[in-house]
mmCIF file with all atom_site columns, C-alpha atoms in Angstrom:
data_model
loop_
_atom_site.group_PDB
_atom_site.id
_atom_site.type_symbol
_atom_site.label_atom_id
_atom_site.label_alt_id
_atom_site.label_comp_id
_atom_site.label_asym_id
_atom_site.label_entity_id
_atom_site.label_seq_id
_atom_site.pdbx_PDB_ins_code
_atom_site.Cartn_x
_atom_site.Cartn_y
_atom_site.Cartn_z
_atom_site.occupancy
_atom_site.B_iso_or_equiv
_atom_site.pdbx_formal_charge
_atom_site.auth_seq_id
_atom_site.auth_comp_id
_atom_site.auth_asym_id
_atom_site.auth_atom_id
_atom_site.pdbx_PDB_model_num
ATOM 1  C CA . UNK P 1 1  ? -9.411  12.357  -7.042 1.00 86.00 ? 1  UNK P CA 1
ATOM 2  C CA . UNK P 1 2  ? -11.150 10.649  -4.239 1.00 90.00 ? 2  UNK P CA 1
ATOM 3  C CA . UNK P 1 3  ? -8.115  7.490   -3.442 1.00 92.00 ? 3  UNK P CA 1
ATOM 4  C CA . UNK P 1 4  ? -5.816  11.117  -3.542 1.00 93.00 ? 4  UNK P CA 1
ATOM 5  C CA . UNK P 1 5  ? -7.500  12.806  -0.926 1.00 94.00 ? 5  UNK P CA 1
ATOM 6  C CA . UNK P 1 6  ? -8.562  9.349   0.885  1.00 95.00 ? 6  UNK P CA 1
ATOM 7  C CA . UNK P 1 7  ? -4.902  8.528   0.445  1.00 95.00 ? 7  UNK P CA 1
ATOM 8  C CA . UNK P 1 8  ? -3.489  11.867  2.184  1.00 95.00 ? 8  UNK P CA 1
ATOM 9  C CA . UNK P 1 9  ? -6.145  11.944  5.067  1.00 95.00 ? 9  UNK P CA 1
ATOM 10 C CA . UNK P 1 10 ? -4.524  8.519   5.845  1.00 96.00 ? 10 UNK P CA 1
ATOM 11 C CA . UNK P 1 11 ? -1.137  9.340   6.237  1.00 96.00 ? 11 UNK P CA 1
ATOM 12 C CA . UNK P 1 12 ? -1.478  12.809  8.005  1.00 96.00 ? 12 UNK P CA 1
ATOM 13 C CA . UNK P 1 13 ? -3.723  10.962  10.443 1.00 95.00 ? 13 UNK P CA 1
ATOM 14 C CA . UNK P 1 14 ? -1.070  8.092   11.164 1.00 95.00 ? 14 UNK P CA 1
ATOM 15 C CA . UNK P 1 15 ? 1.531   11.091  11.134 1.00 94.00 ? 15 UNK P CA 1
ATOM 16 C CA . UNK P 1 16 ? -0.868  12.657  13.757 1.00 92.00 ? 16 UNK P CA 1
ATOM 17 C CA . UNK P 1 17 ? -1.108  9.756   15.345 1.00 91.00 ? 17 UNK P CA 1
ATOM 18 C CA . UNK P 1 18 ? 2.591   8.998   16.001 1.00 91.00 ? 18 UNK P CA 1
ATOM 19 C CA . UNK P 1 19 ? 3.479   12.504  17.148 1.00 89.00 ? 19 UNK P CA 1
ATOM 20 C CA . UNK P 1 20 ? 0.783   12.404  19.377 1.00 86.00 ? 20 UNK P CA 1
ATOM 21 C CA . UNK P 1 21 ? 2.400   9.393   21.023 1.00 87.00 ? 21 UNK P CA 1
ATOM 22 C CA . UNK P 1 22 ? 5.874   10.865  21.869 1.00 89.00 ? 22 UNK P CA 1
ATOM 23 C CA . UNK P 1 23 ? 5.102   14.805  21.834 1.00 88.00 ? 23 UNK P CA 1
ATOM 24 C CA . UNK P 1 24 ? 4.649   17.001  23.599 1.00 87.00 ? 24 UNK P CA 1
ATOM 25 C CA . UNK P 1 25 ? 7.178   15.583  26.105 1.00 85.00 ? 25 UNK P CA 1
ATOM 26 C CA . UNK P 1 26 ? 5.823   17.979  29.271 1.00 86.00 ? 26 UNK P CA 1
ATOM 27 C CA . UNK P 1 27 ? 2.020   18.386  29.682 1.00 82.00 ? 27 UNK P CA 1
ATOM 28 C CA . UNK P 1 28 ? 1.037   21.517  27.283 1.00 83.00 ? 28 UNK P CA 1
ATOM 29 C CA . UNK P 1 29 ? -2.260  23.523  28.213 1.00 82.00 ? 29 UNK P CA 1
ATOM 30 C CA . UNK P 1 30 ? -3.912  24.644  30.744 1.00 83.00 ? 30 UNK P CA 1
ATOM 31 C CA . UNK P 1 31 ? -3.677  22.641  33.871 1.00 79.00 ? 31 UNK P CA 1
ATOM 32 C CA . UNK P 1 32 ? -7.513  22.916  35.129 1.00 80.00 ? 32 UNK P CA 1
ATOM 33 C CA . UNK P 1 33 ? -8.416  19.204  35.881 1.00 81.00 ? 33 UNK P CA 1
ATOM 34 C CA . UNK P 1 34 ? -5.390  16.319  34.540 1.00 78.00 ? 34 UNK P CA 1
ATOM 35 C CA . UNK P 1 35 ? -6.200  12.479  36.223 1.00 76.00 ? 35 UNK P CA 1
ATOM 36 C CA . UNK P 1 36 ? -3.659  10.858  36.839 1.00 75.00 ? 36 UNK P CA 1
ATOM 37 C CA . UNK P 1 37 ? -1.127  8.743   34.742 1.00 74.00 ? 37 UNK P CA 1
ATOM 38 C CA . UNK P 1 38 ? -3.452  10.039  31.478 1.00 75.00 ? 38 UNK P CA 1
ATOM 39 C CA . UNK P 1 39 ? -2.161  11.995  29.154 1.00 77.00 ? 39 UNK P CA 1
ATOM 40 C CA . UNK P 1 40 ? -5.019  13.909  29.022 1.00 78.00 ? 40 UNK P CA 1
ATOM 41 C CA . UNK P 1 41 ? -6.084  17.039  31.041 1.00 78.00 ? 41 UNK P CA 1
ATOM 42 C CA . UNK P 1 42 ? -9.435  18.862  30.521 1.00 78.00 ? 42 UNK P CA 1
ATOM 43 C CA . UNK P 1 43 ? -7.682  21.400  28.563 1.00 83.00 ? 43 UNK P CA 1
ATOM 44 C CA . UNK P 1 44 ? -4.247  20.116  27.248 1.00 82.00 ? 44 UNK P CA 1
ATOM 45 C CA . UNK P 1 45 ? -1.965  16.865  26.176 1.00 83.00 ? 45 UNK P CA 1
ATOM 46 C CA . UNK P 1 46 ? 1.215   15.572  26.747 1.00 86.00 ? 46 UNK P CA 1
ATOM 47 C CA . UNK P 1 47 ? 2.375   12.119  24.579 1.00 86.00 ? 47 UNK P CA 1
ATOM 48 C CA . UNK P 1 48 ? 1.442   9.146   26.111 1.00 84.00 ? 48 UNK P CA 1
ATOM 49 C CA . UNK P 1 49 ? 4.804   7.619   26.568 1.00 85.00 ? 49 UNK P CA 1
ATOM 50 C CA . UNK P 1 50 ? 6.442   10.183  28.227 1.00 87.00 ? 50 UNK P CA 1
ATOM 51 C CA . UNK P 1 51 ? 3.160   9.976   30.486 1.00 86.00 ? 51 UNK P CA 1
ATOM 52 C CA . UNK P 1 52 ? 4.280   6.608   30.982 1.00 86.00 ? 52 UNK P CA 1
ATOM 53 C CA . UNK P 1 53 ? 7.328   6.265   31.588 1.00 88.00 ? 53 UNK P CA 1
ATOM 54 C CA . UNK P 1 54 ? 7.771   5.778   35.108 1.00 88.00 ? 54 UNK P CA 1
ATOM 55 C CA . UNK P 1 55 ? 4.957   2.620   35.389 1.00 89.00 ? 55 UNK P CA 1
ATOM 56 C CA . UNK P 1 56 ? 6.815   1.563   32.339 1.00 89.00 ? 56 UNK P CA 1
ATOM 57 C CA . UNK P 1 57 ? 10.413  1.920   34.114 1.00 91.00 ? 57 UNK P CA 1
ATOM 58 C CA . UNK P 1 58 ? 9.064   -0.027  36.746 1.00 91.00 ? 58 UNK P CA 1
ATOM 59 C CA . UNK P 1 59 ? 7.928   -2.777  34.784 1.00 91.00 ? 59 UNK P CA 1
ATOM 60 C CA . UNK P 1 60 ? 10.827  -3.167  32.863 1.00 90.00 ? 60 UNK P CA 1
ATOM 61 C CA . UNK P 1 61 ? 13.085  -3.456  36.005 1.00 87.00 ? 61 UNK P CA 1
ATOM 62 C CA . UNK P 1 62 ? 11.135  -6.352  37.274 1.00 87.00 ? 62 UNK P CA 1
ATOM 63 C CA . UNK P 1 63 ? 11.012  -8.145  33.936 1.00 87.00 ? 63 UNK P CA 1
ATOM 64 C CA . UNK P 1 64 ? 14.568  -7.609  33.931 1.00 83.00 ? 64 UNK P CA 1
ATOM 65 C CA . UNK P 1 65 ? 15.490  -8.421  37.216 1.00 81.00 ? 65 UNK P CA 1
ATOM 66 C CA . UNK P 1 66 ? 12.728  -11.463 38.212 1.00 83.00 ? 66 UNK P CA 1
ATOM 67 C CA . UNK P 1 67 ? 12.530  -13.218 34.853 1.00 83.00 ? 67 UNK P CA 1
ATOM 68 C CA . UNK P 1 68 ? 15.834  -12.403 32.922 1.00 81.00 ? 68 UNK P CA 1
ATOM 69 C CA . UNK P 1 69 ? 18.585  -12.137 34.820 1.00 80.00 ? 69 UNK P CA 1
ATOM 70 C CA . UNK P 1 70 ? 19.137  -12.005 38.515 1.00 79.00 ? 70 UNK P CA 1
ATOM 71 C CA . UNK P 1 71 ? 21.271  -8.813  40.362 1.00 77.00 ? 71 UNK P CA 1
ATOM 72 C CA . UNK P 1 72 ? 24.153  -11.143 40.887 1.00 82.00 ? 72 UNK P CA 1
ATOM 73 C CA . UNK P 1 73 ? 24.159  -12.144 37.275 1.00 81.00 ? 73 UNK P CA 1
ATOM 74 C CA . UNK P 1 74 ? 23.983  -8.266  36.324 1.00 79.00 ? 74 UNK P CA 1
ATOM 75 C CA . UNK P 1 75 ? 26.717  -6.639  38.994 1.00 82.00 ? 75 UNK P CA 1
ATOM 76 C CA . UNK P 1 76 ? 29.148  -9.810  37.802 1.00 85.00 ? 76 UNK P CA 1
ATOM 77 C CA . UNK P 1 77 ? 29.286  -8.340  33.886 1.00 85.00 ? 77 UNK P CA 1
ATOM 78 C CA . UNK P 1 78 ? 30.271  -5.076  35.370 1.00 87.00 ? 78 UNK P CA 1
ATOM 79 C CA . UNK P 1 79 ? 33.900  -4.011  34.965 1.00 90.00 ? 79 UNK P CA 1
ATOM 80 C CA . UNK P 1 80 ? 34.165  -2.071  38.402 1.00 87.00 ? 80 UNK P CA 1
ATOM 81 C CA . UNK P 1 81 ? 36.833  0.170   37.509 1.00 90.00 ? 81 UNK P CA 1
ATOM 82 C CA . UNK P 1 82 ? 35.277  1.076   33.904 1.00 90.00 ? 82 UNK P CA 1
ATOM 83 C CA . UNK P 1 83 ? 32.329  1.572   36.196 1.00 87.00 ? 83 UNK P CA 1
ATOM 84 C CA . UNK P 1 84 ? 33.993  3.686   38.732 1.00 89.00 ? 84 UNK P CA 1
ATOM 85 C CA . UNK P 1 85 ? 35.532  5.849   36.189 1.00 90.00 ? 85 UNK P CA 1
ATOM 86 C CA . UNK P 1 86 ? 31.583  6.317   34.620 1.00 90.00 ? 86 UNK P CA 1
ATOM 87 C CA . UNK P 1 87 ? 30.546  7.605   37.505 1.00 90.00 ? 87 UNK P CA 1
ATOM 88 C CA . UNK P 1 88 ? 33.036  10.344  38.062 1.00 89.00 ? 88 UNK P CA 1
ATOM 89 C CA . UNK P 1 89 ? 32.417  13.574  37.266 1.00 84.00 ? 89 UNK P CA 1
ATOM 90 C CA . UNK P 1 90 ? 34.768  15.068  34.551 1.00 70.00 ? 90 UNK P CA 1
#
């Protein structure tokens, strides 16, 4: 009975766990005191990677761009008209 009960406290705490993570994807509660880039308010949550994404945007483009490949390197695998006609609307 008790490796049952151990067992499911486990997984609905990893299941907690992992939601907490990615959900809620806006900040949910009330909005008395939030620091910032926390996911955390004083009364609420929000996941913490869409609380991160922007720092996490903006480290990935410099990885990218200083360490993998350089802007030249990038724009010269682009097909510019299967570009252009991505970037039209319709």
């Amino acid at each position: 009975s008790i490796p049952c009960v151990a067992a499911f406290v486990g997984i609905l705490t990893n299941w907690m766990g992992v939601k907490m993570l990615f959900y809620p994807v806006e900040y949910f509660g009330w909005n008395l005191k939030r620091w910032d880039d926390t996911p955390y308010g004083f009364f609420g949550w929000q996941g913490v990677v869409p609380t991160k994404t922007e720092p996490m945007a903006k480290r990935l483009v410099t990885i990218v761009t200083e360490k993998l490949l350089s802007l030249d390197e990038a724009f010269a695998r682009l097909d510019p008209g299967e570009l252009g006609r991505l970037l039209l609307p319709g």
